[in-house]
């Protein structure tokens, strides 16, 4: 089974995707972590974040490893170094949307994401272009979002927990900037995939959103199987 979850920054995609994967016994891949890793690599190596060819080359040469377990989620290793925490810094938040504009880099990372899905035996993947470019034939596609204020509040609380001192307005401005870049870029902009179930998570807790996704999957399982049976019987005829 393949499940695609897309949406803007702070909508709760990672927490929801991780829990849905755990409940359904599927693997989980946070594709934003891959763009964040290449952003870290670019900052360390002094690569111009606007130079797509250099970014793609660096991504091709580096050794990016992503492990998964159903309690901690993904851990990310760049050339053997665990960078899981470092890629969540305000510095990376500031640059990642610009880095991910590059079509050359996207091609490189989408190739890896498709390979991970093929080998996974079933996966929940989340990002911005999963339903449109990475898992176009996913069994279920979701687009989850929340108001800018609510997403900023969630991110601000997350930062506070990590003892990163940023004001609510700073967090809100950064999310608004990333929304704009992610939606307006030419290569695979953030958009609702055809057939995706759209969920506004603003009034709901994490558990409630997870429940909504699981229920939707259960309710539509028979429909998927039904249409598959119909297709097969059409062919037999
Ligand atoms: O989900 P996130 O906030 O960790 O993603 C970080 C950035 O990576 C986001 O601003 C846009 C980019 N991204 C992307 O372009 N395509 C994806 N599939 C996932 C993330």
PDB file of C-alpha atoms and ligand atoms in Angstrom:
ATOM      1  CA  UNK A   1       0.000   0.000   0.000  1.00  0.00           C
ATOM      2  CA  UNK A   2       1.239   3.494  -0.826  1.00  0.00           C
ATOM      3  CA  UNK A   3      -0.103   6.582   0.925  1.00  0.00           C
ATOM      4  CA  UNK A   4       0.842  10.104  -0.170  1.00  0.00           C
ATOM      5  CA  UNK A   5       0.467  13.033   2.224  1.00  0.00           C
ATOM      6  CA  UNK A   6       1.152  16.564   1.018  1.00  0.00           C
ATOM      7  CA  UNK A   7       0.632  19.959   2.575  1.00  0.00           C
ATOM      8  CA  UNK A   8       2.301  23.195   3.682  1.00  0.00           C
ATOM      9  CA  UNK A   9       4.855  23.639   6.490  1.00  0.00           C
ATOM     10  CA  UNK A  10       3.469  23.110   9.982  1.00  0.00           C
ATOM     11  CA  UNK A  11       0.271  21.341   8.909  1.00  0.00           C
ATOM     12  CA  UNK A  12       1.242  18.324  11.033  1.00  0.00           C
ATOM     13  CA  UNK A  13       2.194  16.049   8.121  1.00  0.00           C
ATOM     14  CA  UNK A  14       5.166  14.380   9.824  1.00  0.00           C
ATOM     15  CA  UNK A  15       3.385  13.481  13.063  1.00  0.00           C
ATOM     16  CA  UNK A  16       0.278  12.308  11.213  1.00  0.00           C
ATOM     17  CA  UNK A  17       2.213  10.307   8.595  1.00  0.00           C
ATOM     18  CA  UNK A  18       4.398   8.642  11.229  1.00  0.00           C
ATOM     19  CA  UNK A  19       1.378   7.558  13.300  1.00  0.00           C
ATOM     20  CA  UNK A  20      -0.636   6.362  10.280  1.00  0.00           C
ATOM     21  CA  UNK A  21       2.399   4.307   9.179  1.00  0.00           C
ATOM     22  CA  UNK A  22       2.766   2.800  12.662  1.00  0.00           C
ATOM     23  CA  UNK A  23      -0.922   1.904  12.885  1.00  0.00           C
ATOM     24  CA  UNK A  24      -0.997   0.304   9.430  1.00  0.00           C
ATOM     25  CA  UNK A  25       2.391  -1.405   9.708  1.00  0.00           C
ATOM     26  CA  UNK A  26       3.886   0.574   6.815  1.00  0.00           C
ATOM     27  CA  UNK A  27       7.269   2.300   6.387  1.00  0.00           C
ATOM     28  CA  UNK A  28       7.443   6.086   6.614  1.00  0.00           C
ATOM     29  CA  UNK A  29       9.498   8.624   4.656  1.00  0.00           C
ATOM     30  CA  UNK A  30       9.748  12.335   5.438  1.00  0.00           C
ATOM     31  CA  UNK A  31      10.916  13.725   2.069  1.00  0.00           C
ATOM     32  CA  UNK A  32      11.335  17.246   3.505  1.00  0.00           C
ATOM     33  CA  UNK A  33      14.216  15.799   5.561  1.00  0.00           C
ATOM     34  CA  UNK A  34      15.993  14.983   2.288  1.00  0.00           C
ATOM     35  CA  UNK A  35      15.723  18.587   1.025  1.00  0.00           C
ATOM     36  CA  UNK A  36      16.837  19.742   4.469  1.00  0.00           C
ATOM     37  CA  UNK A  37      19.889  17.439   4.351  1.00  0.00           C
ATOM     38  CA  UNK A  38      21.010  18.842   1.000  1.00  0.00           C
ATOM     39  CA  UNK A  39      20.474  22.354   2.373  1.00  0.00           C
ATOM     40  CA  UNK A  40      22.824  21.524   5.261  1.00  0.00           C
ATOM     41  CA  UNK A  41      25.340  20.067   2.827  1.00  0.00           C
ATOM     42  CA  UNK A  42      25.146  23.206   0.643  1.00  0.00           C
ATOM     43  CA  UNK A  43      25.636  25.514   3.634  1.00  0.00           C
ATOM     44  CA  UNK A  44      28.630  23.481   4.840  1.00  0.00           C
ATOM     45  CA  UNK A  45      30.249  23.313   1.416  1.00  0.00           C
ATOM     46  CA  UNK A  46      29.457  26.922   0.463  1.00  0.00           C
ATOM     47  CA  UNK A  47      27.332  25.884  -2.528  1.00  0.00           C
ATOM     48  CA  UNK A  48      25.143  28.694  -3.881  1.00  0.00           C
ATOM     49  CA  UNK A  49      21.546  27.648  -3.014  1.00  0.00           C
ATOM     50  CA  UNK A  50      20.412  29.015  -6.399  1.00  0.00           C
ATOM     51  CA  UNK A  51      22.844  26.831  -8.362  1.00  0.00           C
ATOM     52  CA  UNK A  52      20.719  23.793  -9.190  1.00  0.00           C
ATOM     53  CA  UNK A  53      23.428  21.911 -11.087  1.00  0.00           C
ATOM     54  CA  UNK A  54      25.866  22.153  -8.151  1.00  0.00           C
ATOM     55  CA  UNK A  55      23.178  21.161  -5.653  1.00  0.00           C
ATOM     56  CA  UNK A  56      22.206  18.109  -7.722  1.00  0.00           C
ATOM     57  CA  UNK A  57      25.837  17.101  -8.130  1.00  0.00           C
ATOM     58  CA  UNK A  58      26.456  17.380  -4.381  1.00  0.00           C
ATOM     59  CA  UNK A  59      23.302  15.311  -3.720  1.00  0.00           C
ATOM     60  CA  UNK A  60      24.466  12.692  -6.207  1.00  0.00           C
ATOM     61  CA  UNK A  61      27.920  12.399  -4.639  1.00  0.00           C
ATOM     62  CA  UNK A  62      26.962  12.389  -0.967  1.00  0.00           C
ATOM     63  CA  UNK A  63      25.835   9.339   0.953  1.00  0.00           C
ATOM     64  CA  UNK A  64      22.386  10.069   2.339  1.00  0.00           C
ATOM     65  CA  UNK A  65      21.012   7.254   4.485  1.00  0.00           C
ATOM     66  CA  UNK A  66      17.594   7.229   6.075  1.00  0.00           C
ATOM     67  CA  UNK A  67      16.638   4.670   8.663  1.00  0.00           C
ATOM     68  CA  UNK A  68      13.142   4.027   9.968  1.00  0.00           C
ATOM     69  CA  UNK A  69      11.676   2.554  13.084  1.00  0.00           C
ATOM     70  CA  UNK A  70       8.123   2.893  14.254  1.00  0.00           C
ATOM     71  CA  UNK A  71       8.877   4.685  17.516  1.00  0.00           C
ATOM     72  CA  UNK A  72      11.461   7.306  16.534  1.00  0.00           C
ATOM     73  CA  UNK A  73      10.562   7.654  12.835  1.00  0.00           C
ATOM     74  CA  UNK A  74      13.318   8.560  10.388  1.00  0.00           C
ATOM     75  CA  UNK A  75      16.964   9.134  11.329  1.00  0.00           C
ATOM     76  CA  UNK A  76      19.086  10.832   8.703  1.00  0.00           C
ATOM     77  CA  UNK A  77      22.773  10.209   8.123  1.00  0.00           C
ATOM     78  CA  UNK A  78      24.900  12.339   5.823  1.00  0.00           C
ATOM     79  CA  UNK A  79      28.174  10.621   4.939  1.00  0.00           C
ATOM     80  CA  UNK A  80      27.843   8.580   8.129  1.00  0.00           C
ATOM     81  CA  UNK A  81      27.051  11.526  10.444  1.00  0.00           C
ATOM     82  CA  UNK A  82      23.686  11.619  12.230  1.00  0.00           C
ATOM     83  CA  UNK A  83      22.190  14.987  11.198  1.00  0.00           C
ATOM     84  CA  UNK A  84      18.590  14.282  12.332  1.00  0.00           C
ATOM     85  CA  UNK A  85      18.501  17.153  14.853  1.00  0.00           C
ATOM     86  CA  UNK A  86      20.676  19.614  12.939  1.00  0.00           C
ATOM     87  CA  UNK A  87      18.400  19.743   9.892  1.00  0.00           C
ATOM     88  CA  UNK A  88      15.579  21.196  12.064  1.00  0.00           C
ATOM     89  CA  UNK A  89      17.491  24.406  12.913  1.00  0.00           C
ATOM     90  CA  UNK A  90      16.185  27.918  12.094  1.00  0.00           C
ATOM     91  CA  UNK A  91      19.154  28.306   9.696  1.00  0.00           C
ATOM     92  CA  UNK A  92      17.981  25.324   7.617  1.00  0.00           C
ATOM     93  CA  UNK A  93      14.333  26.506   7.810  1.00  0.00           C
ATOM     94  CA  UNK A  94      15.465  29.810   6.308  1.00  0.00           C
ATOM     95  CA  UNK A  95      17.200  28.304   3.265  1.00  0.00           C
ATOM     96  CA  UNK A  96      15.439  25.016   2.502  1.00  0.00           C
ATOM     97  CA  UNK A  97      12.647  26.390   0.308  1.00  0.00           C
ATOM     98  CA  UNK A  98      15.138  28.147  -1.978  1.00  0.00           C
ATOM     99  CA  UNK A  99      17.256  24.984  -2.285  1.00  0.00           C
ATOM    100  CA  UNK A 100      14.186  22.892  -3.101  1.00  0.00           C
ATOM    101  CA  UNK A 101      13.243  25.154  -6.036  1.00  0.00           C
ATOM    102  CA  UNK A 102      15.921  23.512  -8.182  1.00  0.00           C
ATOM    103  CA  UNK A 103      14.488  21.135 -10.846  1.00  0.00           C
ATOM    104  CA  UNK A 104      17.878  19.360 -11.111  1.00  0.00           C
ATOM    105  CA  UNK A 105      17.968  18.623  -7.393  1.00  0.00           C
ATOM    106  CA  UNK A 106      14.307  17.572  -7.366  1.00  0.00           C
ATOM    107  CA  UNK A 107      14.974  15.064 -10.156  1.00  0.00           C
ATOM    108  CA  UNK A 108      17.784  13.524  -8.136  1.00  0.00           C
ATOM    109  CA  UNK A 109      15.752  13.277  -4.913  1.00  0.00           C
ATOM    110  CA  UNK A 110      12.500  12.122  -6.553  1.00  0.00           C
ATOM    111  CA  UNK A 111      14.484   9.274  -8.150  1.00  0.00           C
ATOM    112  CA  UNK A 112      15.683   8.189  -4.676  1.00  0.00           C
ATOM    113  CA  UNK A 113      12.195   8.555  -3.182  1.00  0.00           C
ATOM    114  CA  UNK A 114      10.679   6.320  -5.875  1.00  0.00           C
ATOM    115  CA  UNK A 115      13.382   3.742  -5.230  1.00  0.00           C
ATOM    116  CA  UNK A 116      12.652   3.789  -1.474  1.00  0.00           C
ATOM    117  CA  UNK A 117       8.924   3.290  -2.200  1.00  0.00           C
ATOM    118  CA  UNK A 118       9.607   0.371  -4.558  1.00  0.00           C
ATOM    119  CA  UNK A 119      11.695  -1.446  -1.978  1.00  0.00           C
ATOM    120  CA  UNK A 120       9.530  -0.590   1.044  1.00  0.00           C
ATOM    121  CA  UNK A 121       6.762  -3.159   0.728  1.00  0.00           C
ATOM    122  CA  UNK A 122       4.278  -0.410   1.683  1.00  0.00           C
ATOM    123  CA  UNK A 123       4.898   3.191   2.694  1.00  0.00           C
ATOM    124  CA  UNK A 124       3.466   6.471   3.907  1.00  0.00           C
ATOM    125  CA  UNK A 125       5.403   9.296   2.276  1.00  0.00           C
ATOM    126  CA  UNK A 126       4.956  12.969   3.042  1.00  0.00           C
ATOM    127  CA  UNK A 127       6.097  16.187   1.410  1.00  0.00           C
ATOM    128  CA  UNK A 128       4.919  18.716  -1.165  1.00  0.00           C
ATOM    129  CA  UNK A 129       4.823  16.766  -4.453  1.00  0.00           C
ATOM    130  CA  UNK A 130       4.213  13.178  -3.339  1.00  0.00           C
ATOM    131  CA  UNK A 131       0.738  12.804  -4.843  1.00  0.00           C
ATOM    132  CA  UNK A 132       1.649  14.744  -7.988  1.00  0.00           C
ATOM    133  CA  UNK A 133       5.197  13.578  -8.831  1.00  0.00           C
ATOM    134  CA  UNK A 134       6.561  10.860  -6.571  1.00  0.00           C
ATOM    135  CA  UNK A 135       3.705   8.395  -5.962  1.00  0.00           C
ATOM    136  CA  UNK A 136       1.318   9.367  -8.745  1.00  0.00           C
ATOM    137  CA  UNK A 137      -0.400   5.971  -8.449  1.00  0.00           C
ATOM    138  CA  UNK A 138      -0.656   5.990  -4.638  1.00  0.00           C
ATOM    139  CA  UNK A 139      -3.634   4.059  -3.239  1.00  0.00           C
ATOM    140  CA  UNK A 140      -4.596   7.026  -1.070  1.00  0.00           C
ATOM    141  CA  UNK A 141      -3.677  10.686  -1.400  1.00  0.00           C
ATOM    142  CA  UNK A 142      -4.201  13.324   1.268  1.00  0.00           C
ATOM    143  CA  UNK A 143      -3.640  17.061   1.327  1.00  0.00           C
ATOM    144  CA  UNK A 144      -3.607  18.383   4.870  1.00  0.00           C
ATOM    145  CA  UNK A 145      -3.426  22.024   5.839  1.00  0.00           C
ATOM    146  CA  UNK A 146      -4.283  24.447   8.661  1.00  0.00           C
ATOM    147  CA  UNK A 147      -4.567  28.228   8.956  1.00  0.00           C
ATOM    148  CA  UNK A 148      -1.294  30.179   8.926  1.00  0.00           C
ATOM    149  CA  UNK A 149      -1.850  31.218  12.568  1.00  0.00           C
ATOM    150  CA  UNK A 150      -2.449  27.644  13.722  1.00  0.00           C
ATOM    151  CA  UNK A 151       0.567  26.270  11.807  1.00  0.00           C
ATOM    152  CA  UNK A 152       2.744  29.058  13.229  1.00  0.00           C
ATOM    153  CA  UNK A 153       1.472  28.328  16.746  1.00  0.00           C
ATOM    154  CA  UNK A 154       2.357  24.627  16.382  1.00  0.00           C
ATOM    155  CA  UNK A 155       5.849  25.396  15.030  1.00  0.00           C
ATOM    156  CA  UNK A 156       6.457  28.025  17.693  1.00  0.00           C
ATOM    157  CA  UNK A 157       5.574  25.522  20.451  1.00  0.00           C
ATOM    158  CA  UNK A 158       7.853  22.924  18.830  1.00  0.00           C
ATOM    159  CA  UNK A 159      10.737  25.435  18.777  1.00  0.00           C
ATOM    160  CA  UNK A 160      10.058  26.405  22.399  1.00  0.00           C
ATOM    161  CA  UNK A 161      10.241  22.752  23.438  1.00  0.00           C
ATOM    162  CA  UNK A 162      13.646  22.546  21.781  1.00  0.00           C
ATOM    163  CA  UNK A 163      14.635  25.744  23.643  1.00  0.00           C
ATOM    164  CA  UNK A 164      15.033  27.685  20.396  1.00  0.00           C
ATOM    165  CA  UNK A 165      14.064  31.244  21.244  1.00  0.00           C
ATOM    166  CA  UNK A 166      12.023  32.712  18.378  1.00  0.00           C
ATOM    167  CA  UNK A 167       9.024  35.015  18.669  1.00  0.00           C
ATOM    168  CA  UNK A 168       5.647  33.903  17.307  1.00  0.00           C
ATOM    169  CA  UNK A 169       5.852  36.645  14.663  1.00  0.00           C
ATOM    170  CA  UNK A 170       9.287  35.460  13.491  1.00  0.00           C
ATOM    171  CA  UNK A 171       7.990  31.901  13.113  1.00  0.00           C
ATOM    172  CA  UNK A 172       4.888  33.135  11.296  1.00  0.00           C
ATOM    173  CA  UNK A 173       6.921  35.262   8.870  1.00  0.00           C
ATOM    174  CA  UNK A 174       9.216  32.319   8.069  1.00  0.00           C
ATOM    175  CA  UNK A 175       6.301  29.946   7.428  1.00  0.00           C
ATOM    176  CA  UNK A 176       4.545  32.551   5.250  1.00  0.00           C
ATOM    177  CA  UNK A 177       7.753  32.977   3.229  1.00  0.00           C
ATOM    178  CA  UNK A 178       8.117  29.198   2.775  1.00  0.00           C
ATOM    179  CA  UNK A 179       4.445  28.886   1.769  1.00  0.00           C
ATOM    180  CA  UNK A 180       4.973  31.504  -0.914  1.00  0.00           C
ATOM    181  CA  UNK A 181       8.156  29.915  -2.326  1.00  0.00           C
ATOM    182  CA  UNK A 182       6.754  26.335  -2.162  1.00  0.00           C
ATOM    183  CA  UNK A 183       3.535  27.369  -3.924  1.00  0.00           C
ATOM    184  CA  UNK A 184       4.980  29.731  -6.519  1.00  0.00           C
ATOM    185  CA  UNK A 185       8.047  27.779  -7.674  1.00  0.00           C
ATOM    186  CA  UNK A 186       7.996  26.450 -11.230  1.00  0.00           C
ATOM    187  CA  UNK A 187       9.194  22.906 -10.499  1.00  0.00           C
ATOM    188  CA  UNK A 188       6.538  20.777  -8.742  1.00  0.00           C
ATOM    189  CA  UNK A 189       4.837  23.555  -6.745  1.00  0.00           C
ATOM    190  CA  UNK A 190       2.806  22.617  -3.695  1.00  0.00           C
ATOM    191  CA  UNK A 191      -0.651  21.813  -5.012  1.00  0.00           C
ATOM    192  CA  UNK A 192      -3.548  19.438  -4.309  1.00  0.00           C
ATOM    193  CA  UNK A 193      -3.051  16.202  -6.284  1.00  0.00           C
ATOM    194  CA  UNK A 194      -6.019  15.068  -8.381  1.00  0.00           C
ATOM    195  CA  UNK A 195      -8.186  12.763  -6.286  1.00  0.00           C
ATOM    196  CA  UNK A 196      -6.597  13.786  -2.976  1.00  0.00           C
ATOM    197  CA  UNK A 197      -8.739  13.952   0.151  1.00  0.00           C
ATOM    198  CA  UNK A 198      -8.330  17.502   1.518  1.00  0.00           C
ATOM    199  CA  UNK A 199      -8.378  17.910   5.308  1.00  0.00           C
ATOM    200  CA  UNK A 200      -8.291  21.201   7.225  1.00  0.00           C
ATOM    201  CA  UNK A 201      -6.588  20.234  10.511  1.00  0.00           C
ATOM    202  CA  UNK A 202      -7.014  23.665  12.183  1.00  0.00           C
ATOM    203  CA  UNK A 203      -9.606  22.587  14.784  1.00  0.00           C
ATOM    204  CA  UNK A 204      -8.322  19.046  15.359  1.00  0.00           C
ATOM    205  CA  UNK A 205      -5.773  17.339  17.593  1.00  0.00           C
ATOM    206  CA  UNK A 206      -3.142  14.999  16.142  1.00  0.00           C
ATOM    207  CA  UNK A 207      -5.145  11.932  17.258  1.00  0.00           C
ATOM    208  CA  UNK A 208      -8.292  13.254  15.607  1.00  0.00           C
ATOM    209  CA  UNK A 209      -6.508  13.861  12.296  1.00  0.00           C
ATOM    210  CA  UNK A 210      -4.942  10.380  12.375  1.00  0.00           C
ATOM    211  CA  UNK A 211      -8.398   8.921  13.042  1.00  0.00           C
ATOM    212  CA  UNK A 212      -9.810  10.822  10.037  1.00  0.00           C
ATOM    213  CA  UNK A 213      -7.156   9.415   7.710  1.00  0.00           C
ATOM    214  CA  UNK A 214      -7.520   5.856   9.013  1.00  0.00           C
ATOM    215  CA  UNK A 215     -11.317   6.036   8.715  1.00  0.00           C
ATOM    216  CA  UNK A 216     -11.080   7.410   5.187  1.00  0.00           C
ATOM    217  CA  UNK A 217      -8.756   4.540   4.229  1.00  0.00           C
ATOM    218  CA  UNK A 218     -11.105   1.969   5.787  1.00  0.00           C
ATOM    219  CA  UNK A 219     -14.183   3.479   4.137  1.00  0.00           C
ATOM    220  CA  UNK A 220     -12.572   3.620   0.731  1.00  0.00           C
ATOM    221  CA  UNK A 221     -10.852   0.242   0.859  1.00  0.00           C
ATOM    222  CA  UNK A 222     -13.879  -1.575  -0.496  1.00  0.00           C
ATOM    223  CA  UNK A 223     -14.299   1.001  -3.235  1.00  0.00           C
ATOM    224  CA  UNK A 224     -10.692   0.499  -4.344  1.00  0.00           C
ATOM    225  CA  UNK A 225     -11.099  -3.269  -4.248  1.00  0.00           C
ATOM    226  CA  UNK A 226     -14.463  -2.963  -6.006  1.00  0.00           C
ATOM    227  CA  UNK A 227     -13.050  -0.952  -8.877  1.00  0.00           C
ATOM    228  CA  UNK A 228     -10.128  -3.369  -9.150  1.00  0.00           C
ATOM    229  CA  UNK A 229     -12.488  -6.326  -9.395  1.00  0.00           C
ATOM    230  CA  UNK A 230     -14.566  -4.468 -11.967  1.00  0.00           C
ATOM    231  CA  UNK A 231     -11.450  -3.691 -14.016  1.00  0.00           C
ATOM    232  CA  UNK A 232     -10.333  -7.333 -13.948  1.00  0.00           C
ATOM    233  CA  UNK A 233     -13.798  -8.601 -14.867  1.00  0.00           C
ATOM    234  CA  UNK A 234     -14.003  -6.043 -17.691  1.00  0.00           C
ATOM    235  CA  UNK A 235     -10.748  -7.484 -19.049  1.00  0.00           C
ATOM    236  CA  UNK A 236     -12.039 -11.056 -18.736  1.00  0.00           C
ATOM    237  CA  UNK A 237     -15.095 -10.081 -20.734  1.00  0.00           C
TER     238      UNK A 237
HETATM  239  O1  LIG B   1       8.194  19.343   5.291  1.00  0.00           O
HETATM  240  P1  LIG B   1       9.391  20.240   5.631  1.00  0.00           P
HETATM  241  O2  LIG B   1       8.972  21.541   6.261  1.00  0.00           O
HETATM  242  O3  LIG B   1      10.433  19.543   6.421  1.00  0.00           O
HETATM  243  O4  LIG B   1      10.032  20.587   4.203  1.00  0.00           O
HETATM  244  C1  LIG B   1      11.127  21.441   4.086  1.00  0.00           C
HETATM  245  C2  LIG B   1      11.142  22.075   2.718  1.00  0.00           C
HETATM  246  O5  LIG B   1      11.461  21.106   1.735  1.00  0.00           O
HETATM  247  C3  LIG B   1       9.848  22.730   2.271  1.00  0.00           C
HETATM  248  O6  LIG B   1       9.815  24.110   2.578  1.00  0.00           O
HETATM  249  C4  LIG B   1       9.823  22.502   0.780  1.00  0.00           C
HETATM  250  C5  LIG B   1      10.744  21.351   0.546  1.00  0.00           C
HETATM  251  N1  LIG B   1      10.080  20.117   0.136  1.00  0.00           N
HETATM  252  C6  LIG B   1       9.791  19.961  -1.196  1.00  0.00           C
HETATM  253  O7  LIG B   1      10.011  20.886  -1.974  1.00  0.00           O
HETATM  254  N2  LIG B   1       9.273  18.803  -1.647  1.00  0.00           N
HETATM  255  C7  LIG B   1       9.008  17.794  -0.809  1.00  0.00           C
HETATM  256  N3  LIG B   1       8.500  16.654  -1.300  1.00  0.00           N
HETATM  257  C8  LIG B   1       9.277  17.931   0.568  1.00  0.00           C
HETATM  258  C9  LIG B   1       9.801  19.123   1.020  1.00  0.00           C
END
